[in-house]
CSV table of C-alpha atoms and ligand atoms in Angstrom, one decimal:
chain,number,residue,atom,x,y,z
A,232,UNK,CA,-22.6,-55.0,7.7
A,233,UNK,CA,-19.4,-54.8,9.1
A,234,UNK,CA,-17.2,-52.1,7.1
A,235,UNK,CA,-13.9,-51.0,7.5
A,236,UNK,CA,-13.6,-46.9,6.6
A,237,UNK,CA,-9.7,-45.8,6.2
A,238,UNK,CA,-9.3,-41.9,5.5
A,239,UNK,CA,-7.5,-39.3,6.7
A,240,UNK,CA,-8.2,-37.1,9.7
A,241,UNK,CA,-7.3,-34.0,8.5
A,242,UNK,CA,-10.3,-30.8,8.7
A,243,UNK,CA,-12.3,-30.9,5.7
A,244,UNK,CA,-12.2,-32.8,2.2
A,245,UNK,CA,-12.2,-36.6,2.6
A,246,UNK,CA,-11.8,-37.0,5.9
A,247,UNK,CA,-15.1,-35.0,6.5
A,248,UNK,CA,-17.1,-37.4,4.1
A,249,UNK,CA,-15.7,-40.6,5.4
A,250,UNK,CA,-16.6,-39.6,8.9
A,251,UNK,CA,-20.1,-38.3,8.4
A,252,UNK,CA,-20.2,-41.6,6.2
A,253,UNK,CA,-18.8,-43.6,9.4
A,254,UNK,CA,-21.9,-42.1,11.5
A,255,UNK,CA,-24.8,-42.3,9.7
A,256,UNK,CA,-23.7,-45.7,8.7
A,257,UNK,CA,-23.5,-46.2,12.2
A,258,UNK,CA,-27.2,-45.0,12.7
A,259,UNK,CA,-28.5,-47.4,10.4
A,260,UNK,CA,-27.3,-50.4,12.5
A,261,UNK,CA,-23.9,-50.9,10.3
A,262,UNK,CA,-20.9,-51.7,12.6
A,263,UNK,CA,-18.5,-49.5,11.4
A,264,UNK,CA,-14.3,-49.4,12.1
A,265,UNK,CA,-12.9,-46.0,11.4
A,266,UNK,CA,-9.1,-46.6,10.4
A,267,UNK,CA,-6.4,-43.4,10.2
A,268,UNK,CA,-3.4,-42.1,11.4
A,269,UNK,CA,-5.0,-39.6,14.0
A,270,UNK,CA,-8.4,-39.4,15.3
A,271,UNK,CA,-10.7,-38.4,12.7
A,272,UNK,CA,-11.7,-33.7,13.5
A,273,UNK,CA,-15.3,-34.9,13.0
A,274,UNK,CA,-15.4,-38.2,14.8
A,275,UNK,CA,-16.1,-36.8,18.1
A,276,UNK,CA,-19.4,-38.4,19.0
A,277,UNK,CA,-19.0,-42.0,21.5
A,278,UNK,CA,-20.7,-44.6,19.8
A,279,UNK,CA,-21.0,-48.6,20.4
A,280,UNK,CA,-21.2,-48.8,16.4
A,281,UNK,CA,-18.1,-47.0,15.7
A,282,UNK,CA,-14.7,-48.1,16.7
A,283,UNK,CA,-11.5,-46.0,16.0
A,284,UNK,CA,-8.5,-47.8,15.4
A,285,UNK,CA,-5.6,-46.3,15.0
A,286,UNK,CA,-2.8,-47.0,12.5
A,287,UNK,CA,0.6,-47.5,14.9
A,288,UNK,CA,4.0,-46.8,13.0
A,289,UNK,CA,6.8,-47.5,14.6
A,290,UNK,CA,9.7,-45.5,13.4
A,291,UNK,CA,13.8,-47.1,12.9
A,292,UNK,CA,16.7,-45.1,12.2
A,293,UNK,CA,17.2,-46.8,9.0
A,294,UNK,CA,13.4,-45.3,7.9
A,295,UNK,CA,13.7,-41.9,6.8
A,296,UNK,CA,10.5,-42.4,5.6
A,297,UNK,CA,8.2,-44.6,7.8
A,298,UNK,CA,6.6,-46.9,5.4
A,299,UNK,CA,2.9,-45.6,6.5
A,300,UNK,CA,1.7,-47.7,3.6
A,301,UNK,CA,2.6,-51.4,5.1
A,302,UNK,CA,1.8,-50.4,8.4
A,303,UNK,CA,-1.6,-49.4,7.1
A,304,UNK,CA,-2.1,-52.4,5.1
A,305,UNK,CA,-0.8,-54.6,8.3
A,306,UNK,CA,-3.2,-53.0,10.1
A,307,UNK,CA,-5.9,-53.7,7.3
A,308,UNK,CA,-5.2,-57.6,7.4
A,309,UNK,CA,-6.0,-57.6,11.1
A,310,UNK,CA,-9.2,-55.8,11.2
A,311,UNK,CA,-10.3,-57.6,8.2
A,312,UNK,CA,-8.8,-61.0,10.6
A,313,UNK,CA,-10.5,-59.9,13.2
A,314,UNK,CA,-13.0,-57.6,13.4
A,315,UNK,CA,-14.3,-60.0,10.5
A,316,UNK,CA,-15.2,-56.9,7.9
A,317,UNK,CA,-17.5,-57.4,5.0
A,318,UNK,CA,-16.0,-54.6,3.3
A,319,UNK,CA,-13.5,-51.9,3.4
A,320,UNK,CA,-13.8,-48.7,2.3
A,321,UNK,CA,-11.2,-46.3,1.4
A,322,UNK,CA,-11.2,-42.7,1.0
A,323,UNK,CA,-8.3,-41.1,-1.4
A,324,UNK,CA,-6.5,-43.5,-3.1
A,325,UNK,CA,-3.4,-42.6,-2.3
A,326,UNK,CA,-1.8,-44.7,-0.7
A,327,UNK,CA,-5.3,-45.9,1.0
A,328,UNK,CA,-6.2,-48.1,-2.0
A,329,UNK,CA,-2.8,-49.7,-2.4
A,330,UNK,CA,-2.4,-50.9,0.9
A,331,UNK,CA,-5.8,-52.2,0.4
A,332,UNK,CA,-4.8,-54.4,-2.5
A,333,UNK,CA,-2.1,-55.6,-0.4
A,334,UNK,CA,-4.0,-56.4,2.6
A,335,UNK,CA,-6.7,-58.1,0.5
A,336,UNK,CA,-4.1,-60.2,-1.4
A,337,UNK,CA,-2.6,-61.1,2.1
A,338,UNK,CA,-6.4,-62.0,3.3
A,339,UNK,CA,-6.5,-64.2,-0.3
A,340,UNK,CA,-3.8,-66.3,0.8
A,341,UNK,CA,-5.6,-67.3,4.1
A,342,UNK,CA,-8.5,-67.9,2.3
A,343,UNK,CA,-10.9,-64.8,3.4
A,344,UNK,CA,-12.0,-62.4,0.5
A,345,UNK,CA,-13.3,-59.2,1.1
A,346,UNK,CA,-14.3,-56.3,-1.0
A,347,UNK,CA,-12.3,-52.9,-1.1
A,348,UNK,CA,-14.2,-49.9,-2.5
A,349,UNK,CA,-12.4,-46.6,-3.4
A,350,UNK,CA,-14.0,-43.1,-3.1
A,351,UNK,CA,-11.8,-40.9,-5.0
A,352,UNK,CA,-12.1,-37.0,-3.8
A,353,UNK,CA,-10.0,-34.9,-5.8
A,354,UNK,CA,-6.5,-34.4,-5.0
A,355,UNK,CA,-5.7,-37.9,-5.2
A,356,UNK,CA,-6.6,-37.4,-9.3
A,357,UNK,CA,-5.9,-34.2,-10.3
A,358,UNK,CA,-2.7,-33.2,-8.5
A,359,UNK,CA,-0.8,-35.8,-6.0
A,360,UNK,CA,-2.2,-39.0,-7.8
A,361,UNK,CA,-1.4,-38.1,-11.2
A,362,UNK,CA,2.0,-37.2,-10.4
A,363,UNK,CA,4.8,-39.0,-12.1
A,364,UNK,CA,6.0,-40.8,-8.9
A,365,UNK,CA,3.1,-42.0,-8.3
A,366,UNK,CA,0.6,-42.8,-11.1
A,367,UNK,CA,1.5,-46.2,-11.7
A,368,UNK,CA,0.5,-47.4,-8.0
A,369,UNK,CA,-2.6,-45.2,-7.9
A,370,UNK,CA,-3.9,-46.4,-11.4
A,371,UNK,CA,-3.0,-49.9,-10.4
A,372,UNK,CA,-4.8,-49.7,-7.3
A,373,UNK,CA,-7.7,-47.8,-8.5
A,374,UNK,CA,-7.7,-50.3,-11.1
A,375,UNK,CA,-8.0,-53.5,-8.7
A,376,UNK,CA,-10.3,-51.9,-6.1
A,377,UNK,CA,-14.0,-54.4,-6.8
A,378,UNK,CA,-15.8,-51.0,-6.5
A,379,UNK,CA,-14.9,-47.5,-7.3
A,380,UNK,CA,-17.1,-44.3,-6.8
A,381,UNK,CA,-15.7,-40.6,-7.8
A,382,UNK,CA,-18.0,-37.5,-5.7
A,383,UNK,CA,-18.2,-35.8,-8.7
A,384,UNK,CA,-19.4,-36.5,-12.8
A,385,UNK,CA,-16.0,-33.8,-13.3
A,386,UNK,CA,-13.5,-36.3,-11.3
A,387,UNK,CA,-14.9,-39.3,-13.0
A,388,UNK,CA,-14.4,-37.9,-16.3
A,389,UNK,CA,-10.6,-36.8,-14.8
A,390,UNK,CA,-9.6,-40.5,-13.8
A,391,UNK,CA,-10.4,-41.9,-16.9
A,392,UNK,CA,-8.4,-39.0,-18.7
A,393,UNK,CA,-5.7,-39.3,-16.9
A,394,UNK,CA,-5.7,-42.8,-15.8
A,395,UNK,CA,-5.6,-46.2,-18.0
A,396,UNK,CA,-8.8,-48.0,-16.2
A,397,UNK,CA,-11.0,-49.7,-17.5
A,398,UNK,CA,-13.0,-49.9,-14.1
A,399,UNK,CA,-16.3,-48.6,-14.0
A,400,UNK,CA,-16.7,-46.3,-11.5
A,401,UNK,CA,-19.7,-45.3,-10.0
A,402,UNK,CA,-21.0,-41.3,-8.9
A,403,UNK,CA,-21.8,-40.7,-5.7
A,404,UNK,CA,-22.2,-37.0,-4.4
A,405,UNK,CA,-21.0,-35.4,-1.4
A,406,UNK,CA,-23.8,-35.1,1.1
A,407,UNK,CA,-24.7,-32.9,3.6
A,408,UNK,CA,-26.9,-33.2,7.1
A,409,UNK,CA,-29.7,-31.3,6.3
A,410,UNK,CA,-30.9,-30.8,10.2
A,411,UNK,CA,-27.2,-29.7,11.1
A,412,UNK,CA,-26.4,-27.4,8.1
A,413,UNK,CA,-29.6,-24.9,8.4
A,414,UNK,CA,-29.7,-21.6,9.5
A,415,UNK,CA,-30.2,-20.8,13.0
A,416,UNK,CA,-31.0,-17.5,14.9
A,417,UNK,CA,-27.6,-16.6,16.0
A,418,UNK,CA,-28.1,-13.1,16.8
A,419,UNK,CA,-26.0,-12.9,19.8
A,420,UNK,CA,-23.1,-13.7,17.3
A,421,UNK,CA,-24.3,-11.9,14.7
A,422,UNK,CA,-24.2,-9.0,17.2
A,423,UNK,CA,-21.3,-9.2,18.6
A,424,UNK,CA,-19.0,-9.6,15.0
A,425,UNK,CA,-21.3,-6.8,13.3
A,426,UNK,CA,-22.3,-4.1,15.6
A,427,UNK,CA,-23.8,-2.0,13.2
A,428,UNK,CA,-25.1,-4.5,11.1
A,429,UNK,CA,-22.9,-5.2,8.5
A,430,UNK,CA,-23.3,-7.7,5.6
A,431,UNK,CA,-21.3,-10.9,6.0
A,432,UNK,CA,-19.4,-12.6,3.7
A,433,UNK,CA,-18.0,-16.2,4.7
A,434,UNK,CA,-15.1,-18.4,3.3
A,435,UNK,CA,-14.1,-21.7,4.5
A,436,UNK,CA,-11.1,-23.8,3.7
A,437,UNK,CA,-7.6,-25.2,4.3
A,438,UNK,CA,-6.2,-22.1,3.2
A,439,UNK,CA,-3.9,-24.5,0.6
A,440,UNK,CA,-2.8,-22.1,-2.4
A,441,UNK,CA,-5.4,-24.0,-4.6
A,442,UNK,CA,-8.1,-22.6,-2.4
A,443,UNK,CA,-6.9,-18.8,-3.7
A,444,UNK,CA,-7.8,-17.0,-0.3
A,445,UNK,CA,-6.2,-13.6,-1.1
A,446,UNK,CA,-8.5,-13.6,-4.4
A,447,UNK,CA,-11.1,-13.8,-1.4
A,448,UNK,CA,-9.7,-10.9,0.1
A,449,UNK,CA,-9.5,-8.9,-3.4
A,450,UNK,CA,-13.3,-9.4,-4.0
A,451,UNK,CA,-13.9,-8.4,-0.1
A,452,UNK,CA,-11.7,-4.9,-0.8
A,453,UNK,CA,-14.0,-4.1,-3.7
A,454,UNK,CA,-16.9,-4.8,-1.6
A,455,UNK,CA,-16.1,-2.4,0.9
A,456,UNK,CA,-14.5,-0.1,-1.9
A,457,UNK,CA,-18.8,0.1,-3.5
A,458,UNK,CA,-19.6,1.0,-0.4
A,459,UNK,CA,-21.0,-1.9,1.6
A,460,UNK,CA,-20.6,-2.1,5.0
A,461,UNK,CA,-19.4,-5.7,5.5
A,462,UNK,CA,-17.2,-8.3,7.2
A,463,UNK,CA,-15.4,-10.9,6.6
A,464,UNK,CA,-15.0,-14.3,8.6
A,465,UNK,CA,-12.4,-16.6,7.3
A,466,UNK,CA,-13.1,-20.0,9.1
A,467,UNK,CA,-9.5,-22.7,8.4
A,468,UNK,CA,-6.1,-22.2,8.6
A,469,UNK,CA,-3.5,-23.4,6.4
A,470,UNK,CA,-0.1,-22.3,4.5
A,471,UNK,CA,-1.5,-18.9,3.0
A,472,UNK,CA,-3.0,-17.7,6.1
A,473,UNK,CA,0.2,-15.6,6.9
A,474,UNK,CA,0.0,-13.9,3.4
A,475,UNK,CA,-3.5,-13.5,3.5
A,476,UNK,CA,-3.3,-11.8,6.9
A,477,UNK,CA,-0.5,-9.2,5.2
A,478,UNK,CA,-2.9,-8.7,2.3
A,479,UNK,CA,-5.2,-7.2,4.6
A,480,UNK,CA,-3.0,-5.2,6.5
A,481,UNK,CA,-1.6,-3.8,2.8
A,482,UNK,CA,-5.1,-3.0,2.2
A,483,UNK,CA,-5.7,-1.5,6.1
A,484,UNK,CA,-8.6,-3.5,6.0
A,485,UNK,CA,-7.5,-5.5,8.9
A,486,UNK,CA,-10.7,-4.0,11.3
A,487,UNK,CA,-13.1,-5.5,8.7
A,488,UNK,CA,-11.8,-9.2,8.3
A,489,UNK,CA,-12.5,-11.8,11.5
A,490,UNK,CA,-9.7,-14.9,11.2
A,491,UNK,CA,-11.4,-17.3,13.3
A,492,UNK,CA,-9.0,-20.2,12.7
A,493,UNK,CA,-9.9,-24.0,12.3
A,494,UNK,CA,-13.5,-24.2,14.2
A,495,UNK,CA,-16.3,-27.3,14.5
A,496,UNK,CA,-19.4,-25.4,14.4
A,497,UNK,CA,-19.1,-24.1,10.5
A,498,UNK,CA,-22.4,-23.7,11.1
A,499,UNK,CA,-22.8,-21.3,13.3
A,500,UNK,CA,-21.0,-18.9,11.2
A,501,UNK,CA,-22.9,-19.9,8.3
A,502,UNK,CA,-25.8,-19.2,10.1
A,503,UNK,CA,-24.8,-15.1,10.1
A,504,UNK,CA,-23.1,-15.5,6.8
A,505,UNK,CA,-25.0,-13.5,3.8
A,506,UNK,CA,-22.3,-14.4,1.3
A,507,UNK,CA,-20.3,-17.4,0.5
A,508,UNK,CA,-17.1,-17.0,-1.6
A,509,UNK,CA,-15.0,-20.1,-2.9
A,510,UNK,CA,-12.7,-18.9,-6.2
A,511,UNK,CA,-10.4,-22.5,-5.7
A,512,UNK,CA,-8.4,-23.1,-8.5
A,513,UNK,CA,-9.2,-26.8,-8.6
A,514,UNK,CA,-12.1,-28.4,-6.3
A,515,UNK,CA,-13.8,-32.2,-7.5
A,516,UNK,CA,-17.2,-30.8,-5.8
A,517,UNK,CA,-16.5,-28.3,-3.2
A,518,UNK,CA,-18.3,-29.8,0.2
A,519,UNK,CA,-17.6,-26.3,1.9
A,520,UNK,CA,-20.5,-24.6,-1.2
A,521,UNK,CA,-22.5,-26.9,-0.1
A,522,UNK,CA,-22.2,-26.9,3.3
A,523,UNK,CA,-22.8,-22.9,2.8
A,524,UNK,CA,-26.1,-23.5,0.6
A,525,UNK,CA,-27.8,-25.9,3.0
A,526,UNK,CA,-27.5,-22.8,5.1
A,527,UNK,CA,-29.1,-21.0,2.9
A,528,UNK,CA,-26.0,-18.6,1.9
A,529,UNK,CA,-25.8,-17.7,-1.9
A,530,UNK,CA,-22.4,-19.0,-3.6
A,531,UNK,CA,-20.0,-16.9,-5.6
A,532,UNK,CA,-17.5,-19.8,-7.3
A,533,UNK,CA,-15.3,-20.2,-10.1
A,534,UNK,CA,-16.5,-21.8,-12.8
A,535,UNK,CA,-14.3,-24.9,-12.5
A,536,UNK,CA,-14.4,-28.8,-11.5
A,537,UNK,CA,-17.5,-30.2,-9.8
A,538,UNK,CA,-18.5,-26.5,-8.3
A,539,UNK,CA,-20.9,-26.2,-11.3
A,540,UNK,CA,-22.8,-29.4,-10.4
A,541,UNK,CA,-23.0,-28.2,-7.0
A,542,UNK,CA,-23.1,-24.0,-7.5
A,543,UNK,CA,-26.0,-23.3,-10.2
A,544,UNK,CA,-25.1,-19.9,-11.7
A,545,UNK,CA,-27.9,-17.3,-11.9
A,546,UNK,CA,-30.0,-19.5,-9.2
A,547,UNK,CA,-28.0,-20.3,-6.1
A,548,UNK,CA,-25.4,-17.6,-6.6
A,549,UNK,CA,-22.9,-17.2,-9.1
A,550,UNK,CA,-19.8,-19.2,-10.9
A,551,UNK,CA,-17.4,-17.1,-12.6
A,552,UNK,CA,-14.1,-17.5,-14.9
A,553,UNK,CA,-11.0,-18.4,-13.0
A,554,UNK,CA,-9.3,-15.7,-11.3
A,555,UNK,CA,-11.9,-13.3,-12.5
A,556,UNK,CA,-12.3,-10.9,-9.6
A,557,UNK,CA,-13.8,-8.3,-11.8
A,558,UNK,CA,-17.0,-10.8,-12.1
A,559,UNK,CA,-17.1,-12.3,-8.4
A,560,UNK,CA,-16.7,-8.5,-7.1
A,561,UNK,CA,-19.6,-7.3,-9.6
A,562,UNK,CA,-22.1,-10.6,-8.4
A,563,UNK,CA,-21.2,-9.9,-5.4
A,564,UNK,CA,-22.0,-6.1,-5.1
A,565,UNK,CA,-25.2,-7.6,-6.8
A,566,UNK,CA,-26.1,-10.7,-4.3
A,567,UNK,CA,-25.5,-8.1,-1.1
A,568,UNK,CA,-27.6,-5.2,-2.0
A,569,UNK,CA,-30.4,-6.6,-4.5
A,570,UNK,CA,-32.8,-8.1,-1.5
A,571,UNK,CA,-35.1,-9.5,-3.3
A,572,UNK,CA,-31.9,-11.7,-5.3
A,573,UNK,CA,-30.8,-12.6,-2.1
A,574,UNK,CA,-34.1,-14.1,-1.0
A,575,UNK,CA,-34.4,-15.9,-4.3
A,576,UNK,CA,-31.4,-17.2,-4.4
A,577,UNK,CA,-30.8,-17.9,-0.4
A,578,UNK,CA,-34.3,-20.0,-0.9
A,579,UNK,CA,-32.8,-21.5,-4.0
A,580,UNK,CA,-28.8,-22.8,-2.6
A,581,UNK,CA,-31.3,-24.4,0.5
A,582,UNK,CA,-33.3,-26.5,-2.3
A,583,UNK,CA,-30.9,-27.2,-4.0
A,584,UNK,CA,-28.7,-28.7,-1.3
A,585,UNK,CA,-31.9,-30.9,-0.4
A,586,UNK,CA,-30.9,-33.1,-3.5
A,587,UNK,CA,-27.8,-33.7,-1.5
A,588,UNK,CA,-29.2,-35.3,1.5
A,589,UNK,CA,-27.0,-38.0,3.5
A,590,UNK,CA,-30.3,-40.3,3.9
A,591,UNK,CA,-30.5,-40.7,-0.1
A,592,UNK,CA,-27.0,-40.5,-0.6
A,593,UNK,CA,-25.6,-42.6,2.1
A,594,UNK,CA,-28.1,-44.9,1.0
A,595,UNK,CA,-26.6,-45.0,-2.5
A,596,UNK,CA,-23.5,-45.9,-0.7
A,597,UNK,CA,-25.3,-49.1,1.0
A,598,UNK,CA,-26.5,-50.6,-2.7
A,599,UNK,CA,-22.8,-49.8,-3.9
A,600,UNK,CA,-21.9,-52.2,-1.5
A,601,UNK,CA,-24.2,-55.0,-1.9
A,602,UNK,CA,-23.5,-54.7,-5.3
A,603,UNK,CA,-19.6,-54.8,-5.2
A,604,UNK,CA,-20.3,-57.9,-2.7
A,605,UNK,CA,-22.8,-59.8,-4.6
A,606,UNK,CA,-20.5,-59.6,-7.4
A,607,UNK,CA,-17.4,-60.8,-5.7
A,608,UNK,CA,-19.4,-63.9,-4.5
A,609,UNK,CA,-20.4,-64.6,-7.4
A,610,UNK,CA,-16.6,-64.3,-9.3
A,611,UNK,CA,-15.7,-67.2,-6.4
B,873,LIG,O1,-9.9,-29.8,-0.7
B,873,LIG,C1,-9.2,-30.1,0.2
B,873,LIG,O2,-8.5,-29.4,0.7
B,873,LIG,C2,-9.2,-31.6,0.6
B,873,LIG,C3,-9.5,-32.5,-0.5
B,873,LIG,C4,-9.2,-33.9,-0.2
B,873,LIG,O3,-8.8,-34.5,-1.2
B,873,LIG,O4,-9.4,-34.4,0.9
B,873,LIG,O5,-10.9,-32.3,-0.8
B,873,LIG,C5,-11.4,-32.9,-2.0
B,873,LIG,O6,-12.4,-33.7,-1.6
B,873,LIG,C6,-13.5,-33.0,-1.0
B,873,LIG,C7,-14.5,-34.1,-0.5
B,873,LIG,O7,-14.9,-35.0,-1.5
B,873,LIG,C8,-14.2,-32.2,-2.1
B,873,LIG,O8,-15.3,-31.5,-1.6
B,873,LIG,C9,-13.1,-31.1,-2.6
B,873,LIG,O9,-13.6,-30.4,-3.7
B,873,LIG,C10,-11.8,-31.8,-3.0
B,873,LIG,N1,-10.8,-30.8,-3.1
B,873,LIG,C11,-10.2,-30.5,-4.3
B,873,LIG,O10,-10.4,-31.1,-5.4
B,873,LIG,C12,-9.1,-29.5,-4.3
């Protein structure tokens, strides 16, 4: 087919998914056209199958808002013109869906139809989406998409509490590449972050609020506080990185925590990492977990969202209340000096993220779309 894939480019979240999307897609002969306001962190591989396009706005003094939304829709109606699409496929729905709707009503009136499938990921739902200045559009939108999927059975269940839709929309996970995400021998690393062999504990993210890194620090200052000789790497960067880096210097425990900033090989570290935390406040399925358990790092997460279809508690690590530092600090103690536990449980988050493997998942993907196509023929 030839698909269309709007998203944003940011590190992380969406964007991540509909890139990796965009290249295995790619690999399985798809023609794919990767539409966004930057280049895409992830899409850094030259391929003949993939073609970035990128969304121009031009700005006017009268605009003290560029109107990203038309020039993304604009810019819709002339891939869909002519780069002849068979689908498009956007990720968040905000405003990606409704500029969809518009290109696609645009596209009606010349007589082409083509299918628009939303991927909802989480903030578009739970916190920007359902805000008052915007829920009408995004319910709308989601609404007149021909195919919706949500990553998560939790966000799912969100849209249709917050939102009037009667769409049906389909699950389809988060998915991981299993040959990438494994753990590797980096003991050069390994050696040079932990001279003396300390545990490591690993947290990823954007370092937004809802991602609550100085609760990671808190559990981290108990570790050290039972006596484990540990460090910790903090892979992202983001608007608490400022106050997380004070916390530690509070705590003068500054020589034991690594910021390594926004980095492409997650892996690599994950590859050293004994210890995942992620104690988010919010998080539709948490792609960082899982990213983490494919290398075969046991998960400490809260108990909220999607992270418990993800995170099993008592088998790939642990989930506890939110906020409850007490109980990721006690696991964790737990995870970092019971060996045997670890080994379990290491074993366990690897199997576990094999359920999650892009060649099923993608391929659910693929029979979304024939389906969402088939049906739009046959409303003609
Ligand atoms: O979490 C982020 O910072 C980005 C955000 C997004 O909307 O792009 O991520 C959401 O989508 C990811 C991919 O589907 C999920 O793994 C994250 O759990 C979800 N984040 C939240 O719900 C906060």
């Amino acid at each position: 087919m030839n698909i269309g894939i709007v998203c944003y480019p940011t590190f992380g979240g969406s964007g991540v998914v509909a890139t990796e999307l965009a290249k295995v897609l790619a690999q399985k002969g798809h023609k794919i056209h990767v539409l966004s306001y930057a280049k895409p962190a992830r899409l850094e591989t030259l391929s003949t199958s993939i073609t970035y396009h990128e969304v121009a706005i031009n700005s006017y003094p009268l605009f003290e808002y560029p109107p990203y939304a038309l020039a993304l829709a604009s810019q819709m109606v002339n891939l869909i013109e002519y780069e002849n699409l068979d689908l498009l496929h956007v990720h968040y729905a905000l405003p990606h869906a409704t500029s969809a709707y518009l290109a696609k009503q645009i596209m009606a009136e010349k007589a082409k139809k083509v299918p628009i499938v939303t991927t909802l990921h989480g903030t578009d739902i739970t916190l920007v989406g359902s805000d008052p200045s915007y829920k009408h559009v995004v319910e709308f939108s989601i609404d007149k998409s021909d195919g919706v999927t949500a990553v998560s059975e939790y966000l799912k269940n969100e849209t249709y509490n917050r939102f009037d839709i009667k769409q049906r929309i389909k699950v389809i996970p988060n998915f991981i590449d299993l040959n990438r995400f494994q753990k590797s021998n980096k003991s050069h690393f390994k050696k040079a972050i932990c001279p003396d062999d300390e545990k490591v504990v690993v947290h990823v993210s954007n370092f937004r609020k809802v991602k609550r890194v100085p609760e990671v620090v808190t559990v981290f200052d108990r570790i050290l506080k039972h006596g484990i000789k540990a460090k910790l790497l903090l892979v992202g960067d983001g608007p608490d990185r400022q106050r997380t880096e004070q916390q530690c210097r509070d705590l003068g425990i500054c020589e034991h925590v690594r910021f390594l900033g926004k980095l492409e090989q997650v892996e690599e570290v994950l590859s050293i990492a004994d210890l995942f935390l992620i104690p988010s406040g919010s998080e539709t399925f948490g792609l960082a977990a899982l990213e983490a358990m494919s290398c075969s790092v046991p998960v400490i997460s809260s108990n909220i969202g999607g992270l418990p279809e993800v995170n099993i508690h008592g088998e790939t690590g642990f989930l506890c209340d939110l906020d409850d530092v007490d109980c990721m600090a006690k696991n964790a103690f737990e995870v970092l000096t019971n060996e045997t536990l670890h080994k379990e449980m290491s074993a366990n988050a690897r199997k576990r993220a094999e359920l999650f493997n892009q060649d099923y998942v993608v391929q659910q993907y693929e029979e979304f779309y024939k389906e969402v196509t088939e049906k739009l023929v046959e409303k003609v």
